[in-house]
C-alpha cells in the first residue's frame, strides 16, 4: 500500500492537533499554528476519495469540517513479481521517486543500485527460510518517512530450507549454504538422483594426499558419494602407511561402490593391497602339513566385521537366540578354517605404477594369484555351501563371496551400520527392517544395490521425522572427521593447507589409519549408564571434549593450523551483518530451525556486549557458541 505525507493548512492548530482520515487518526506532525503534516496509508485502489478533518484536543475538543481529497494511484509493481530466497535484484515502479529513496525487504536493507522518476532498482538478500510473502518497503532516507509498502509472493520450494540443511548432515558433510539452497529448490529425492548419477572423479598419484579427499568432500559437487564412501570405510578397515597417496586406490573403489552393488564391493575388498596388508592376506599359502592351518585373520574379519557379524540376526537387526537366550552363531570354526583355505595363494602385485608403488608393491593393482600356493581341496562353508576340489584361487574366492553375499545376515548387518553412519546411531528395528527389504530386493529383483539402499535410508520416515519433530534420542554424535567437515562447510573454508588432514588425530580419529581392524569404535557401543546405542561416544571423553572446543575456536578464528578462520566471503559473514541476524541464520543453517529461544537470546546478548575493536569477534563468537553447544554436537 502506498504511504504518503500530506500537508494540511488552516488556522488555530495546536501541538496536539490530529489529522483524521475517514474519521481515523493518523500520525501527525505539528509545523505551526497554520500547518500540519500527516502520514497517510492509501488503500491499494487506483481511484478513491479520502475525507480529511483536523481535531483539536481537550479542553473544548473540536473538529474541522471535512475536506474531500481525491486520490488517483499509479499501479505499484515489482519485478520480478515472485521473489526467491537468497540474493534478490528488484525493480519497483509506479511512484514519483527521487534520489532520496531507500528500500527494505522483510525489514532487511536493500541497496538502491539506481533510481529514476518512475522506478527504483535495488539489490539485497532475502533469507531463504522466509516463506509466504515478502514485504517491500520504500522510504525517504533523509526523513525516514514511509513512501510505499507492497507485499509480493515468495516462490514455493520443493522442501524447506531447514529440512534441506538437516538433510545435508546425513547426505553430505554438513550444511554448505549453496547446496542447502539447491536441495531446497530440487527436493531430497531429486538431489539423491543427481548425486548418484554423477561420474566418479579419478585420483592422480600426484594429488596432495588426504587433503584432496577433504577438498572434494567439502568443496566438491558430489558430497553424497563421498559421504557414503566414508561410511563404508568406517567398518571396512584397511592399513595406512605414511605415503598419503596410498589411500587413493581404496578410496576410489569405495566411491565407485557407493552407487554400485555390495557383491562387487566384496571383490574390491578381497583383492585390495591395503586390506591384505592389515589382515595378512597376502602370502597366505596352503601349508604342506595337513595338520597346520592357513592364517585365519582375513577370513575371520571378513565375516565378523565386514559382512555378517558373529550372531544370527533377524531382518530387523535384532539377535536370534536359542531357548536359553544365548545368541545363535552366524558361523562356526569349521567355516573359518575352510574360508582361510579359500583365501590361500594370493600375493602382492609387483611394482607397476610408480606413483602408487611403495616398498616394491603397486597399491593401485589387485592381488595376484599363485596357484602353487592355493589349497585346491574341497571346502565347506556355513554347513551347506560346498566348494568343489580342484578350483583355482579366483574360482574359490568368487564362490565364497557369493555364499557370503547370499547369507541372510548380510542385509541386516550392513543396513544397520549404514543407517548408523548416515542418519542415526540407534535406529529402531522397524527402520532396519524396511532398509533390509530394499537391500534384499531393490524392486527390480536386484540384491545389494547400494544406490537403492542409500536412497531408502535417507528418505525413510524415521530419517525424515526429525525434520519436523526433533527428538533428543535421534541422530548421531559428530565423530571428529564429520565435526571438522561440518565446521568447514559452515564457516566457508577455502584454505589449501594440508594440516586439516591431521586434525581428527587430536580427537582420537586418525582418518584412514585406525588402530586396529575394529576401527575407532564399535557399532554396538552403548553410552555408559544408558541403553542408547551410540558408537561415536566410544572416543569421546573429557580430554577430547576440551580439545574439541579449543580446536573449534581455532578453526573459526584462524588460530588452528591450516585454517584461515571465518571467511569474510563466507555466506554467513556476507549476508548477516548484525548479531541478531547472524543468530537467526545459525538457527536455520546449523540447527534446522530448532535452536531454543533461550539459546538464541544468550548468544545474541553475549556477542552484543563484547568490548572489542575486532570487527570479526562478535561473528566468530556467535558461531563458536552455536557449534560448541551439545545441542549441535549431536546432529539431531
Coordinates of C-alpha atoms in Angstrom, one line a residue:
X1 CA 0.0 0.0 0.0
X2 CA 1.4 3.4 -0.9
X3 CA 2.3 5.7 2.0
X4 CA 2.2 9.5 1.6
X5 CA 2.8 12.6 3.6
X6 CA 0.2 15.3 3.2
X7 CA 0.2 18.9 4.4
X8 CA -2.9 20.4 5.9
X9 CA -3.2 24.2 6.0
X10 CA -5.6 26.1 8.3
X11 CA -5.5 28.2 11.5
X12 CA -5.5 27.8 15.2
X13 CA -3.7 24.4 15.1
X14 CA -2.0 23.4 18.4
X15 CA 0.7 20.9 19.1
X16 CA -1.7 18.1 19.9
X17 CA -3.9 18.7 16.8
X18 CA -4.6 15.4 15.0
X19 CA -5.3 14.8 11.3
X20 CA -8.1 12.3 10.8
X21 CA -8.6 10.3 7.5
X22 CA -12.1 9.0 7.1
X23 CA -12.5 9.5 10.8
X24 CA -9.4 7.6 11.8
X25 CA -6.4 9.4 13.5
X26 CA -3.1 9.2 11.6
X27 CA 0.4 10.1 12.7
X28 CA 0.6 13.9 12.7
X29 CA 3.5 16.4 13.0
X30 CA 2.8 20.0 14.2
X31 CA 4.6 22.5 11.9
X32 CA 3.0 25.7 13.2
X33 CA -0.5 27.1 14.0
X34 CA -1.4 27.2 10.3
X35 CA 0.2 23.9 9.1
X36 CA 0.2 20.2 10.0
X37 CA 1.8 17.2 8.3
X38 CA 0.3 13.7 8.4
X39 CA 1.3 10.3 7.2
X40 CA -1.4 8.6 5.2
X41 CA -1.6 5.0 4.2
X42 CA -3.5 4.8 1.0
X43 CA -5.6 1.7 0.2
X44 CA -4.5 -0.3 -2.8
X45 CA -7.1 1.2 -5.2
X46 CA -6.5 3.1 -8.3
X47 CA -9.0 5.8 -7.5
X48 CA -10.8 6.8 -4.3
X49 CA -11.6 9.8 -2.1
X50 CA -10.4 10.5 1.4
X51 CA -12.1 12.8 3.8
X52 CA -9.7 14.9 5.8
X53 CA -10.5 16.5 9.1
X54 CA -8.5 18.1 11.9
X55 CA -9.3 17.5 15.6
X56 CA -8.1 19.8 18.4
X57 CA -7.6 18.2 21.8
X58 CA -9.3 18.9 25.2
X59 CA -10.2 21.2 26.8
X60 CA -13.0 22.0 24.5
X61 CA -12.4 19.4 21.8
X62 CA -13.4 20.5 18.3
X63 CA -13.2 19.2 14.8
X64 CA -12.9 21.0 11.5
X65 CA -15.3 20.3 8.6
X66 CA -14.3 17.6 6.3
X67 CA -12.3 18.3 3.1
X68 CA -12.6 15.8 0.3
X69 CA -9.2 14.6 -1.0
X70 CA -9.5 12.7 -4.3
X71 CA -6.6 10.2 -4.8
X72 CA -5.5 8.7 -8.1
X73 CA -2.8 6.0 -7.9
X74 CA -0.4 4.7 -10.4
X75 CA -0.2 0.9 -10.0
X76 CA 2.9 0.0 -8.0
X77 CA 4.7 -3.1 -9.4
X78 CA 7.8 -5.1 -8.5
X79 CA 9.8 -7.1 -11.0
X80 CA 10.2 -10.0 -10.7
X81 CA 6.7 -10.4 -9.4
X82 CA 7.7 -13.5 -7.4
X83 CA 10.9 -13.4 -5.3
X84 CA 13.2 -16.3 -4.4
X85 CA 15.1 -16.7 -1.2
X86 CA 18.8 -15.7 -1.4
X87 CA 20.2 -12.8 -3.5
X88 CA 17.5 -10.6 -4.9
X89 CA 17.5 -7.9 -7.6
X90 CA 14.3 -5.9 -7.7
X91 CA 12.9 -3.1 -9.8
X92 CA 10.0 -1.2 -8.2
X93 CA 7.9 1.0 -10.5
X94 CA 4.8 3.2 -10.1
X95 CA 5.6 6.2 -7.9
X96 CA 7.3 9.6 -8.3
X97 CA 10.8 8.7 -7.0
X98 CA 13.8 10.8 -6.2
X99 CA 17.4 10.1 -5.3
X100 CA 16.4 10.2 -1.7
X101 CA 14.6 6.8 -1.7
X102 CA 15.7 3.8 0.4
X103 CA 14.3 0.3 0.4
X104 CA 14.0 -2.8 2.6
X105 CA 12.8 -6.4 2.1
X106 CA 11.3 -8.1 5.2
X107 CA 12.9 -5.3 7.2
X108 CA 16.4 -6.1 5.8
X109 CA 18.1 -3.2 3.9
X110 CA 18.3 -3.2 0.1
X111 CA 21.0 -1.4 -1.7
X112 CA 19.5 1.0 -4.2
X113 CA 21.5 0.5 -7.3
X114 CA 19.7 3.1 -9.4
X115 CA 16.6 5.2 -9.4
X116 CA 14.6 7.3 -11.9
X117 CA 11.4 9.4 -11.7
X118 CA 9.3 6.2 -12.1
X119 CA 11.4 3.3 -10.9
X120 CA 14.0 2.1 -8.3
X121 CA 16.4 -0.8 -8.8
X122 CA 17.6 -2.4 -5.6
X123 CA 19.6 -5.5 -4.6
X124 CA 19.9 -7.4 -1.4
X125 CA 19.4 -10.7 0.4
X126 CA 16.2 -12.4 1.4
X127 CA 16.8 -15.2 4.0
X128 CA 15.8 -18.4 2.2
X129 CA 13.8 -19.7 5.1
X130 CA 11.3 -16.9 4.7
X131 CA 8.1 -18.2 3.2
X132 CA 4.7 -16.8 2.1
X133 CA 5.1 -13.1 1.1
X134 CA 7.9 -10.6 1.4
X135 CA 7.3 -7.0 2.4
X136 CA 8.9 -4.4 0.2
X137 CA 9.1 -1.0 1.9
X138 CA 10.2 2.3 0.3
X139 CA 11.1 5.2 2.5
X140 CA 12.8 8.6 2.4
X141 CA 16.4 8.3 3.5
X142 CA 16.6 11.9 4.7
X143 CA 13.4 11.8 6.8
X144 CA 12.8 8.1 7.3
X145 CA 9.2 8.8 6.2
X146 CA 7.5 5.8 4.6
X147 CA 6.7 6.2 0.9
X148 CA 5.2 2.9 0.0
X149 CA 4.8 -0.7 1.0
X150 CA 3.9 -3.7 -1.1
X151 CA 3.7 -7.5 -0.5
X152 CA 5.0 -9.9 -3.1
X153 CA 4.9 -13.7 -3.0
X154 CA 7.9 -15.8 -2.2
X155 CA 8.4 -18.7 -4.6
X156 CA 7.5 -22.1 -3.2
X157 CA 10.3 -24.6 -3.0
X158 CA 10.4 -28.4 -3.1
X159 CA 11.3 -28.5 0.6
X160 CA 12.0 -26.1 3.4
X161 CA 15.4 -24.6 4.0
X162 CA 15.5 -26.2 7.5
X163 CA 14.8 -29.7 6.1
X164 CA 17.4 -29.2 3.4
X165 CA 20.0 -28.1 5.9
X166 CA 19.3 -31.1 8.2
X167 CA 19.3 -33.5 5.2
X168 CA 22.9 -32.5 4.2
X169 CA 24.1 -33.6 7.7
X170 CA 23.0 -37.1 6.5
X171 CA 23.6 -36.9 2.7
X172 CA 26.8 -34.9 2.7
X173 CA 29.3 -33.2 5.0
X174 CA 27.1 -30.7 6.7
X175 CA 25.0 -27.7 5.6
X176 CA 27.0 -26.0 2.9
X177 CA 24.8 -23.0 2.1
X178 CA 24.8 -23.2 -1.7
X179 CA 23.9 -26.9 -1.5
X180 CA 21.2 -26.3 1.1
X181 CA 19.5 -23.9 -1.3
X182 CA 19.9 -26.3 -4.2
X183 CA 18.3 -29.1 -2.2
X184 CA 15.6 -26.7 -1.1
X185 CA 14.9 -26.0 -4.7
X186 CA 15.0 -29.5 -6.2
X187 CA 13.9 -31.6 -3.3
X188 CA 15.5 -34.6 -1.4
X189 CA 14.7 -37.3 -3.9
X190 CA 15.9 -35.4 -6.9
X191 CA 19.1 -34.4 -5.2
X192 CA 19.9 -38.1 -4.5
X193 CA 19.2 -38.8 -8.1
X194 CA 21.6 -36.0 -9.2
X195 CA 24.3 -37.1 -6.9
X196 CA 24.1 -40.8 -7.7
X197 CA 24.2 -40.0 -11.4
X198 CA 27.4 -38.0 -11.3
X199 CA 30.5 -39.8 -12.5
X200 CA 33.3 -40.7 -10.1
X201 CA 36.2 -38.2 -10.3
X202 CA 39.5 -40.2 -10.6
X203 CA 42.5 -39.5 -8.4
X204 CA 46.1 -39.0 -9.6
X205 CA 49.1 -40.1 -7.6
X206 CA 50.4 -36.5 -7.8
X207 CA 47.3 -35.2 -5.9
X208 CA 48.1 -33.8 -2.5
X209 CA 47.2 -36.7 -0.3
X210 CA 44.2 -36.8 2.2
X211 CA 43.6 -33.1 1.8
X212 CA 42.4 -33.8 -1.8
X213 CA 39.8 -36.1 -0.4
X214 CA 38.8 -33.5 2.1
X215 CA 38.6 -30.8 -0.5
X216 CA 36.3 -32.9 -2.7
X217 CA 34.1 -33.7 0.3
X218 CA 33.8 -30.1 1.4
X219 CA 34.0 -28.1 -1.8
X220 CA 33.1 -30.6 -4.4
X221 CA 29.9 -31.3 -6.3
X222 CA 29.3 -34.9 -5.1
X223 CA 29.2 -34.9 -1.3
X224 CA 26.7 -37.8 -1.1
X225 CA 29.1 -40.2 -2.9
X226 CA 31.9 -39.0 -0.7
X227 CA 29.8 -39.4 2.5
X228 CA 28.8 -43.0 1.6
X229 CA 32.4 -43.9 0.7
X230 CA 33.4 -42.6 4.2
X231 CA 30.6 -44.6 5.8
X232 CA 31.8 -47.8 4.2
X233 CA 35.3 -47.2 5.3
X234 CA 34.3 -46.8 9.0
X235 CA 33.8 -50.6 9.1
X236 CA 35.8 -51.9 6.1
X237 CA 39.1 -51.1 7.8
X238 CA 42.4 -51.2 5.9
X239 CA 46.1 -50.5 6.6
X240 CA 47.5 -47.0 6.3
X241 CA 51.1 -46.0 5.5
X242 CA 52.9 -42.7 5.6
X243 CA 52.6 -42.2 1.8
X244 CA 49.2 -40.5 1.7
X245 CA 48.6 -41.2 -2.0
X246 CA 48.4 -44.9 -1.0
X247 CA 44.9 -44.0 0.3
X248 CA 43.6 -43.2 -3.2
X249 CA 43.1 -46.7 -4.7
X250 CA 40.8 -47.9 -1.9
X251 CA 39.1 -44.6 -1.6
X252 CA 38.4 -44.6 -5.3
X253 CA 36.9 -48.2 -5.1
X254 CA 34.6 -47.1 -2.3
X255 CA 33.4 -44.1 -4.2
X256 CA 32.5 -46.3 -7.1
X257 CA 30.9 -48.9 -4.9
X258 CA 28.9 -46.2 -3.1
X259 CA 26.5 -46.4 -6.0
X260 CA 27.3 -50.0 -7.1
X261 CA 26.5 -53.4 -5.8
X262 CA 27.7 -54.9 -2.5
X263 CA 28.8 -58.0 -4.3
X264 CA 31.3 -56.0 -6.3
X265 CA 32.4 -54.3 -3.2
X266 CA 33.2 -57.7 -1.7
X267 CA 35.6 -58.4 -4.6
X268 CA 37.2 -55.0 -4.3
X269 CA 37.8 -55.6 -0.5
X270 CA 39.1 -59.1 -1.0
X271 CA 41.6 -58.1 -3.7
X272 CA 42.9 -54.8 -2.2
X273 CA 46.5 -54.4 -1.1
X274 CA 45.8 -52.2 1.9
X275 CA 43.2 -54.7 3.2
X276 CA 45.7 -57.6 2.6
X277 CA 48.4 -55.8 4.5
X278 CA 46.3 -55.2 7.6
X279 CA 44.8 -58.7 7.6
X280 CA 47.8 -60.8 6.5
X281 CA 46.0 -62.0 3.4
X282 CA 49.0 -61.6 1.0
X283 CA 51.4 -64.5 1.2
X284 CA 48.9 -66.8 2.9
X285 CA 49.9 -70.1 1.4
X286 CA 48.4 -73.6 1.7
X287 CA 50.5 -75.5 4.3
X288 CA 52.2 -78.6 3.2
X289 CA 51.5 -80.2 6.5
X290 CA 47.7 -81.0 6.7
X291 CA 47.7 -80.5 10.5
X292 CA 48.7 -76.9 10.0
X293 CA 46.0 -74.3 9.0
X294 CA 46.5 -71.2 6.9
X295 CA 46.3 -67.8 8.6
X296 CA 42.7 -67.1 9.6
X297 CA 42.9 -63.4 10.1
X298 CA 41.3 -62.2 6.9
X299 CA 38.7 -65.0 6.8
X300 CA 37.6 -64.2 10.4
X301 CA 37.3 -60.4 10.0
X302 CA 35.7 -60.7 6.6
X303 CA 32.8 -62.4 8.3
X304 CA 32.9 -60.8 11.8
X305 CA 33.4 -57.2 10.9
X306 CA 32.8 -56.7 7.2
X307 CA 29.7 -58.7 6.3
X308 CA 27.6 -60.8 8.6
X309 CA 28.7 -60.4 12.2
X310 CA 29.0 -63.2 14.8
X311 CA 25.4 -63.8 15.7
X312 CA 22.4 -64.7 13.6
X313 CA 20.2 -61.7 13.0
X314 CA 16.5 -61.2 12.3
X315 CA 15.6 -58.9 9.4
X316 CA 15.1 -56.1 11.8
X317 CA 18.7 -56.4 13.1
X318 CA 17.8 -58.0 16.4
X319 CA 19.8 -61.0 17.5
X320 CA 18.3 -64.5 17.2
X321 CA 18.7 -66.6 20.4
X322 CA 18.3 -70.2 21.5
X323 CA 16.0 -71.4 24.2
X324 CA 18.5 -70.3 26.9
X325 CA 18.6 -66.8 25.5
X326 CA 22.1 -67.2 24.0
X327 CA 22.8 -65.8 20.6
X328 CA 22.8 -68.3 17.7
X329 CA 26.2 -68.2 16.0
X330 CA 26.3 -67.0 12.4
X331 CA 29.2 -69.4 11.6
X332 CA 31.4 -72.0 13.2
X333 CA 35.1 -72.6 13.4
X334 CA 34.8 -75.1 10.5
X335 CA 33.7 -72.3 8.3
X336 CA 36.5 -70.1 9.4
X337 CA 39.1 -72.8 8.8
X338 CA 37.8 -73.6 5.3
X339 CA 37.4 -69.9 4.4
X340 CA 41.0 -69.4 5.3
X341 CA 41.8 -72.2 2.9
X342 CA 39.7 -70.4 0.2
X343 CA 42.0 -67.3 0.5
X344 CA 45.3 -69.0 0.1
X345 CA 47.5 -68.3 -2.9
X346 CA 47.1 -64.5 -3.1
X347 CA 50.1 -62.2 -3.1
X348 CA 51.0 -58.6 -3.5
X349 CA 51.3 -57.3 -7.1
X350 CA 54.8 -56.4 -8.2
X351 CA 56.0 -52.9 -8.8
X352 CA 53.9 -51.2 -11.5
X353 CA 52.6 -47.6 -11.5
X354 CA 55.5 -45.7 -10.0
X355 CA 53.1 -43.2 -8.4
X356 CA 51.5 -45.9 -6.3
X357 CA 54.4 -48.3 -5.8
X358 CA 55.6 -48.4 -2.2
X359 CA 58.1 -50.9 -0.7
X360 CA 58.1 -52.7 -4.1
X361 CA 54.2 -53.1 -4.2
X362 CA 51.8 -51.4 -6.5
X363 CA 48.9 -50.3 -4.2
X364 CA 46.7 -49.5 -7.1
X365 CA 46.8 -53.0 -8.6
X366 CA 44.8 -56.0 -7.3
X367 CA 46.3 -59.0 -5.6
X368 CA 47.7 -61.7 -7.9
X369 CA 47.2 -65.4 -7.5
X370 CA 49.9 -68.0 -7.2
X371 CA 48.1 -71.3 -7.9
X372 CA 51.0 -73.3 -6.4
X373 CA 50.2 -71.7 -3.1
X374 CA 46.5 -72.2 -3.3
X375 CA 44.7 -75.0 -1.4
X376 CA 42.8 -76.9 -4.1
X377 CA 40.9 -79.2 -1.7
X378 CA 37.1 -79.3 -1.2
X379 CA 35.8 -76.7 1.3
X380 CA 32.6 -76.4 3.2
X381 CA 31.1 -73.0 4.3
X382 CA 28.1 -72.3 6.6
X383 CA 27.4 -76.0 6.7
X384 CA 25.5 -76.0 3.4
X385 CA 27.8 -74.5 0.7
X386 CA 30.3 -76.8 -0.9
X387 CA 33.3 -75.5 -2.9
X388 CA 34.5 -78.5 -5.1
X389 CA 38.0 -79.6 -5.2
X390 CA 40.3 -78.6 -8.0
X391 CA 39.2 -74.9 -8.3
X392 CA 41.6 -72.0 -8.9
X393 CA 42.1 -69.3 -6.3
X394 CA 39.8 -67.0 -8.3
X395 CA 37.1 -69.6 -8.6
X396 CA 37.2 -70.4 -4.9
X397 CA 37.1 -66.7 -4.0
X398 CA 34.2 -66.0 -6.2
X399 CA 32.1 -68.9 -4.8
X400 CA 33.0 -68.0 -1.2
X401 CA 32.0 -64.3 -1.8
X402 CA 28.8 -65.5 -3.5
X403 CA 28.0 -67.5 -0.4
X404 CA 28.7 -64.6 1.9
X405 CA 26.6 -62.3 -0.3
X406 CA 23.7 -64.7 -0.1
X407 CA 23.9 -65.1 3.7
X408 CA 20.7 -64.0 5.4
X409 CA 22.7 -61.9 7.9
X410 CA 24.3 -59.7 5.3
X411 CA 21.3 -57.3 4.7
X412 CA 20.6 -56.5 8.3
X413 CA 24.2 -56.3 9.3
X414 CA 25.3 -53.9 6.6
X415 CA 22.0 -52.0 6.5
X416 CA 22.1 -51.2 10.2
X417 CA 25.7 -49.9 10.0
X418 CA 24.9 -47.7 7.1
X419 CA 21.9 -46.2 8.9
X420 CA 24.2 -45.5 11.9
X421 CA 26.8 -43.8 9.7
X422 CA 24.3 -41.7 7.8
X423 CA 21.3 -40.9 9.9
X424 CA 21.1 -42.2 13.5
X425 CA 23.1 -44.2 15.9
X426 CA 20.2 -46.1 17.4
X427 CA 17.7 -46.9 14.7
X428 CA 14.5 -48.7 15.5
X429 CA 14.1 -52.4 14.4
X430 CA 11.3 -51.3 12.1
X431 CA 13.6 -48.8 10.3
X432 CA 16.3 -51.5 9.9
X433 CA 13.7 -54.0 8.5
X434 CA 12.5 -51.5 5.9
X435 CA 16.0 -51.0 4.6
X436 CA 16.7 -54.7 4.7
X437 CA 13.8 -55.2 2.4
X438 CA 15.4 -52.9 -0.1
X439 CA 18.8 -54.5 0.3
X440 CA 17.3 -57.9 -0.5
X441 CA 15.4 -56.6 -3.5
X442 CA 15.6 -53.1 -4.9
X443 CA 12.2 -53.5 -6.5
X444 CA 13.8 -54.9 -9.7
X445 CA 14.9 -58.2 -8.3
X446 CA 18.5 -57.0 -7.5
X447 CA 20.1 -57.8 -4.2
X448 CA 22.7 -55.5 -2.7
X449 CA 22.0 -52.4 -4.8
X450 CA 23.7 -49.7 -2.6
X451 CA 22.2 -46.8 -4.6
X452 CA 18.7 -48.1 -3.7
X453 CA 19.7 -48.8 -0.1
X454 CA 21.2 -45.4 0.5
X455 CA 18.1 -43.7 -1.0
X456 CA 15.9 -45.8 1.2
X457 CA 17.9 -44.9 4.3
X458 CA 17.8 -41.2 3.6
X459 CA 14.1 -40.9 2.7
X460 CA 12.8 -43.3 5.3
X461 CA 10.1 -41.8 7.5
X462 CA 12.3 -42.3 10.6
X463 CA 15.1 -40.4 8.9
X464 CA 12.8 -37.6 8.0
X465 CA 10.8 -37.5 11.3
X466 CA 13.3 -35.1 12.8
X467 CA 12.7 -32.5 10.1
X468 CA 9.5 -31.5 11.9
X469 CA 9.6 -33.4 15.2
X470 CA 13.1 -33.4 16.7
X471 CA 13.9 -36.0 19.4
X472 CA 16.7 -35.9 22.0
X473 CA 17.4 -39.6 21.2
X474 CA 17.6 -39.0 17.4
X475 CA 20.7 -38.5 15.2
X476 CA 24.3 -39.1 16.0
X477 CA 27.3 -37.6 17.8
X478 CA 29.5 -36.0 15.1
X479 CA 32.7 -38.1 15.0
X480 CA 35.9 -36.0 14.7
X481 CA 36.1 -36.2 10.9
X482 CA 32.5 -35.1 10.5
X483 CA 32.8 -32.5 13.2
X484 CA 35.7 -30.9 11.2
X485 CA 34.0 -31.1 7.9
X486 CA 30.7 -29.7 9.1
X487 CA 32.5 -26.7 10.6
X488 CA 34.5 -26.2 7.4
X489 CA 31.3 -26.0 5.4
X490 CA 29.5 -23.7 7.8
X491 CA 32.4 -21.2 8.1
X492 CA 33.3 -21.1 4.3
X493 CA 36.7 -22.9 4.5
X494 CA 38.8 -22.2 1.4
X495 CA 42.4 -22.9 2.6
X496 CA 44.7 -25.2 0.6
X497 CA 46.9 -26.1 3.6
X498 CA 47.2 -29.8 4.2
X499 CA 47.0 -29.6 8.0
X500 CA 43.3 -30.3 8.2
X501 CA 44.2 -33.8 7.2
X502 CA 45.7 -34.3 10.6
X503 CA 43.2 -32.5 12.8
X504 CA 41.0 -35.5 13.7
X505 CA 44.0 -37.3 15.2
X506 CA 43.9 -34.8 18.1
X507 CA 40.4 -36.1 18.7
X508 CA 41.3 -39.9 18.6
X509 CA 40.4 -40.5 15.0
X510 CA 43.4 -40.5 12.7
X511 CA 41.5 -40.9 9.4
X512 CA 42.4 -43.9 7.2
X513 CA 44.7 -45.2 9.9
X514 CA 42.6 -47.0 12.5
X515 CA 44.5 -48.5 15.5
X516 CA 43.0 -52.0 14.8
X517 CA 40.7 -53.8 12.4
X518 CA 37.9 -53.0 14.7
X519 CA 38.2 -49.3 13.7
X520 CA 37.8 -46.4 16.0
X521 CA 34.5 -47.5 17.7
X522 CA 32.2 -50.5 17.9
X523 CA 28.8 -50.3 16.1
X524 CA 27.3 -51.8 19.2
X525 CA 28.8 -49.4 21.8
X526 CA 26.2 -48.0 24.3
X527 CA 26.6 -44.8 26.2
X528 CA 27.5 -45.9 29.8
X529 CA 24.6 -45.9 32.2
X530 CA 22.0 -45.9 29.3
X531 CA 20.6 -48.2 26.7
X532 CA 21.4 -45.8 23.9
X533 CA 23.5 -47.2 21.1
X534 CA 25.9 -44.5 20.0
X535 CA 29.2 -45.8 18.6
X536 CA 30.9 -42.3 18.4
X537 CA 30.7 -41.8 22.1
X538 CA 33.3 -44.5 22.5
X539 CA 36.0 -42.0 21.5
X540 CA 34.5 -39.1 23.4
X541 CA 36.0 -38.3 26.8
X542 CA 36.8 -35.3 28.9
X543 CA 40.1 -34.7 27.1
X544 CA 38.7 -35.0 23.6
X545 CA 35.8 -32.8 24.6
X546 CA 38.1 -30.0 25.8
X547 CA 40.3 -30.4 22.7
X548 CA 37.2 -30.3 20.5
X549 CA 36.3 -26.8 21.9
X550 CA 39.8 -25.5 21.6
X551 CA 40.1 -26.8 18.0
X552 CA 36.7 -25.3 17.0
X553 CA 37.7 -21.9 18.3
X554 CA 41.0 -22.2 16.4
X555 CA 39.2 -23.2 13.2
X556 CA 36.8 -20.2 13.4
X557 CA 39.5 -17.6 14.4
X558 CA 42.3 -18.9 12.2
X559 CA 44.5 -19.9 15.2
X560 CA 44.3 -23.6 14.3
X561 CA 47.0 -24.7 11.8
X562 CA 45.7 -25.0 8.3
X563 CA 42.6 -22.7 8.9
X564 CA 42.3 -19.1 8.0
X565 CA 39.3 -18.5 10.2
X566 CA 35.8 -17.4 9.3
X567 CA 36.0 -16.2 5.7
X568 CA 34.8 -12.7 5.0
X569 CA 33.5 -14.0 1.8
X570 CA 31.5 -16.7 3.5
X571 CA 27.8 -16.9 3.2
X572 CA 27.2 -16.2 6.9
X573 CA 29.6 -13.2 7.1
X574 CA 28.4 -11.6 3.8
X575 CA 24.7 -11.8 4.3
X576 CA 24.1 -11.5 8.1
X577 CA 25.9 -8.4 9.3
X578 CA 24.2 -7.9 12.7
X579 CA 24.4 -10.3 15.7
X580 CA 20.6 -10.9 15.8
X581 CA 20.6 -11.7 12.0
X582 CA 23.6 -14.0 12.4
X583 CA 22.0 -15.9 15.3
X584 CA 18.8 -16.3 13.2
X585 CA 20.9 -17.6 10.3
X586 CA 22.7 -20.1 12.7
X587 CA 19.3 -21.3 14.0
X588 CA 18.3 -22.2 10.4
X589 CA 21.5 -23.3 8.8
X590 CA 23.1 -25.1 11.8
X591 CA 20.1 -26.0 14.0
X592 CA 17.4 -26.5 11.2
X593 CA 15.2 -24.0 13.0
X594 CA 15.3 -25.9 16.3
X595 CA 17.6 -23.7 18.4
X596 CA 15.8 -22.7 21.6
X597 CA 14.7 -19.2 22.1
X598 CA 16.8 -19.1 25.3
X599 CA 20.0 -20.2 23.5
X600 CA 19.4 -17.7 20.7
X601 CA 18.9 -14.9 23.3
X602 CA 22.0 -15.9 25.2
X603 CA 24.3 -15.9 22.1
X604 CA 22.9 -12.6 20.9
X605 CA 23.2 -10.9 24.4
X606 CA 26.8 -12.2 24.9
X607 CA 28.1 -11.2 21.5
X608 CA 26.4 -7.8 21.5
X609 CA 28.1 -6.9 24.8
X610 CA 31.6 -7.8 23.7
X611 CA 34.0 -4.9 24.2
X612 CA 36.4 -5.2 21.2
X613 CA 37.9 -3.3 18.4
X614 CA 38.0 -6.6 16.3
X615 CA 35.0 -6.4 13.9
X616 CA 35.2 -10.2 13.4
X617 CA 34.9 -11.2 17.1
X618 CA 31.1 -10.9 17.5
X619 CA 30.5 -13.1 14.5
X620 CA 33.3 -15.6 15.4
X621 CA 31.9 -15.8 19.0
X622 CA 28.3 -16.4 17.8
X623 CA 29.4 -19.2 15.5
X624 CA 31.6 -20.7 18.2
X625 CA 28.9 -20.7 20.8
X626 CA 26.4 -22.3 18.4
X627 CA 28.8 -25.0 17.2
X628 CA 30.2 -25.7 20.6
X629 CA 26.8 -26.5 22.1
X630 CA 25.8 -30.0 22.9
X631 CA 22.6 -29.4 21.0
X632 CA 24.6 -29.0 17.9
X633 CA 27.4 -31.6 18.5
X634 CA 24.8 -34.3 18.4
X635 CA 23.2 -33.9 15.0
X636 CA 19.5 -34.5 15.6

